[in-house]
Amino acid sequence: MTTRSEEWVRLYRLKSPYEAEMVHAHYVEHRFVRHSPEHLVIGLVEEGVQHYTYQGAGHTTPPGETFFVNGDEPHTGKSATTDGYLYRTL
């Protein structure tokens, strides 16, 4: 995994044939406040463990697992460990 203090985000915008955004990121201390995506989000945690609240409950996503967030449904997000997590979303 990347070093503990290194956070980064890469955003890709796919224009053809459909518009979509893909995020590849490593977060350590960053926390997502409660927010709602416009569209369905499909995510994959590559390394580390993600913790998020969604539909009134807390969830964790370990490495190699996927998660889904429906559009217009509020959720939060953060690292479940001090080492951070590496993930991709579409």
Tab-separated table of C-alpha atoms in Angstrom:
chain	number	residue	atom	x	y	z
A	1	MET	CA	0.000	0.000	0.000
A	2	THR	CA	1.112	3.592	-0.386
A	3	THR	CA	2.665	5.353	2.585
A	4	ARG	CA	0.361	6.197	5.481
A	5	SER	CA	0.280	9.963	4.937
A	6	GLU	CA	-0.053	9.902	1.156
A	7	GLU	CA	-3.555	10.737	-0.049
A	8	TRP	CA	-4.384	11.165	-3.708
A	9	VAL	CA	-7.341	11.151	-6.086
A	10	ARG	CA	-7.523	10.542	-9.821
A	11	LEU	CA	-10.765	11.457	-11.577
A	12	TYR	CA	-11.557	10.110	-15.042
A	13	ARG	CA	-14.487	11.350	-17.105
A	14	LEU	CA	-15.702	8.907	-19.716
A	15	LYS	CA	-17.542	10.610	-22.552
A	16	SER	CA	-18.164	7.862	-25.073
A	17	PRO	CA	-20.511	6.137	-25.601
A	18	TYR	CA	-22.028	7.202	-22.256
A	19	GLU	CA	-21.016	9.839	-19.755
A	20	ALA	CA	-19.598	8.446	-16.528
A	21	GLU	CA	-17.020	9.325	-13.895
A	22	MET	CA	-14.494	6.967	-12.392
A	23	VAL	CA	-12.498	7.726	-9.247
A	24	HIS	CA	-9.303	5.955	-8.194
A	25	ALA	CA	-8.170	7.186	-4.789
A	26	HIS	CA	-6.188	6.511	-1.643
A	27	TYR	CA	-7.612	8.095	1.501
A	28	VAL	CA	-6.121	8.030	4.985
A	29	GLU	CA	-7.575	10.897	7.003
A	30	HIS	CA	-10.133	12.260	4.539
A	31	ARG	CA	-13.751	11.787	5.621
A	32	PHE	CA	-16.745	12.152	3.370
A	33	VAL	CA	-19.498	14.063	5.125
A	34	ARG	CA	-23.063	12.939	4.505
A	35	HIS	CA	-23.809	13.461	0.808
A	36	SER	CA	-25.918	11.950	-1.981
A	37	PRO	CA	-24.638	10.937	-5.412
A	38	GLU	CA	-26.680	11.808	-8.481
A	39	HIS	CA	-26.429	8.264	-9.870
A	40	LEU	CA	-25.706	4.706	-8.765
A	41	VAL	CA	-22.149	4.278	-7.438
A	42	ILE	CA	-20.344	0.945	-7.790
A	43	GLY	CA	-17.120	0.679	-5.809
A	44	LEU	CA	-14.268	-1.758	-5.236
A	45	VAL	CA	-11.873	-1.576	-2.295
A	46	GLU	CA	-8.418	-2.673	-3.434
A	47	GLU	CA	-6.460	-2.294	-0.181
A	48	GLY	CA	-7.309	-1.336	3.385
A	49	VAL	CA	-10.836	-1.199	4.784
A	50	GLN	CA	-13.514	1.397	4.100
A	51	HIS	CA	-16.230	2.277	6.629
A	52	TYR	CA	-19.413	4.082	5.613
A	53	THR	CA	-22.925	4.750	6.835
A	54	TYR	CA	-25.735	4.023	4.414
A	55	GLN	CA	-29.470	3.471	4.869
A	56	GLY	CA	-29.156	4.081	8.610
A	57	ALA	CA	-26.460	1.483	9.312
A	58	GLY	CA	-22.672	1.264	9.457
A	59	HIS	CA	-20.888	-0.930	6.892
A	60	THR	CA	-17.295	-1.949	6.203
A	61	THR	CA	-15.793	-2.998	2.896
A	62	PRO	CA	-12.626	-5.133	3.095
A	63	PRO	CA	-10.109	-5.551	0.256
A	64	GLY	CA	-11.464	-7.273	-2.842
A	65	GLU	CA	-15.091	-6.530	-1.982
A	66	THR	CA	-17.559	-4.279	-3.781
A	67	PHE	CA	-20.121	-1.812	-2.486
A	68	PHE	CA	-23.112	-0.074	-4.042
A	69	VAL	CA	-24.793	3.240	-3.232
A	70	ASN	CA	-28.063	4.129	-4.951
A	71	GLY	CA	-28.373	7.566	-6.481
A	72	ASP	CA	-29.960	10.218	-4.256
A	73	GLU	CA	-29.357	8.140	-1.093
A	74	PRO	CA	-27.176	9.850	1.533
A	75	HIS	CA	-24.049	8.167	2.869
A	76	THR	CA	-20.705	8.962	4.519
A	77	GLY	CA	-17.257	7.421	4.123
A	78	LYS	CA	-13.879	7.105	5.831
A	79	SER	CA	-11.043	4.700	6.476
A	80	ALA	CA	-11.759	1.979	9.014
A	81	THR	CA	-8.047	1.800	9.937
A	82	THR	CA	-5.159	4.204	10.438
A	83	ASP	CA	-3.531	2.907	7.230
A	84	GLY	CA	-6.247	4.213	4.914
A	85	TYR	CA	-7.853	2.489	1.952
A	86	LEU	CA	-7.417	2.349	-1.808
A	87	TYR	CA	-10.542	2.144	-3.928
A	88	ARG	CA	-12.171	2.709	-7.298
A	89	THR	CA	-15.698	3.866	-8.026
A	90	LEU	CA	-17.765	4.180	-11.178
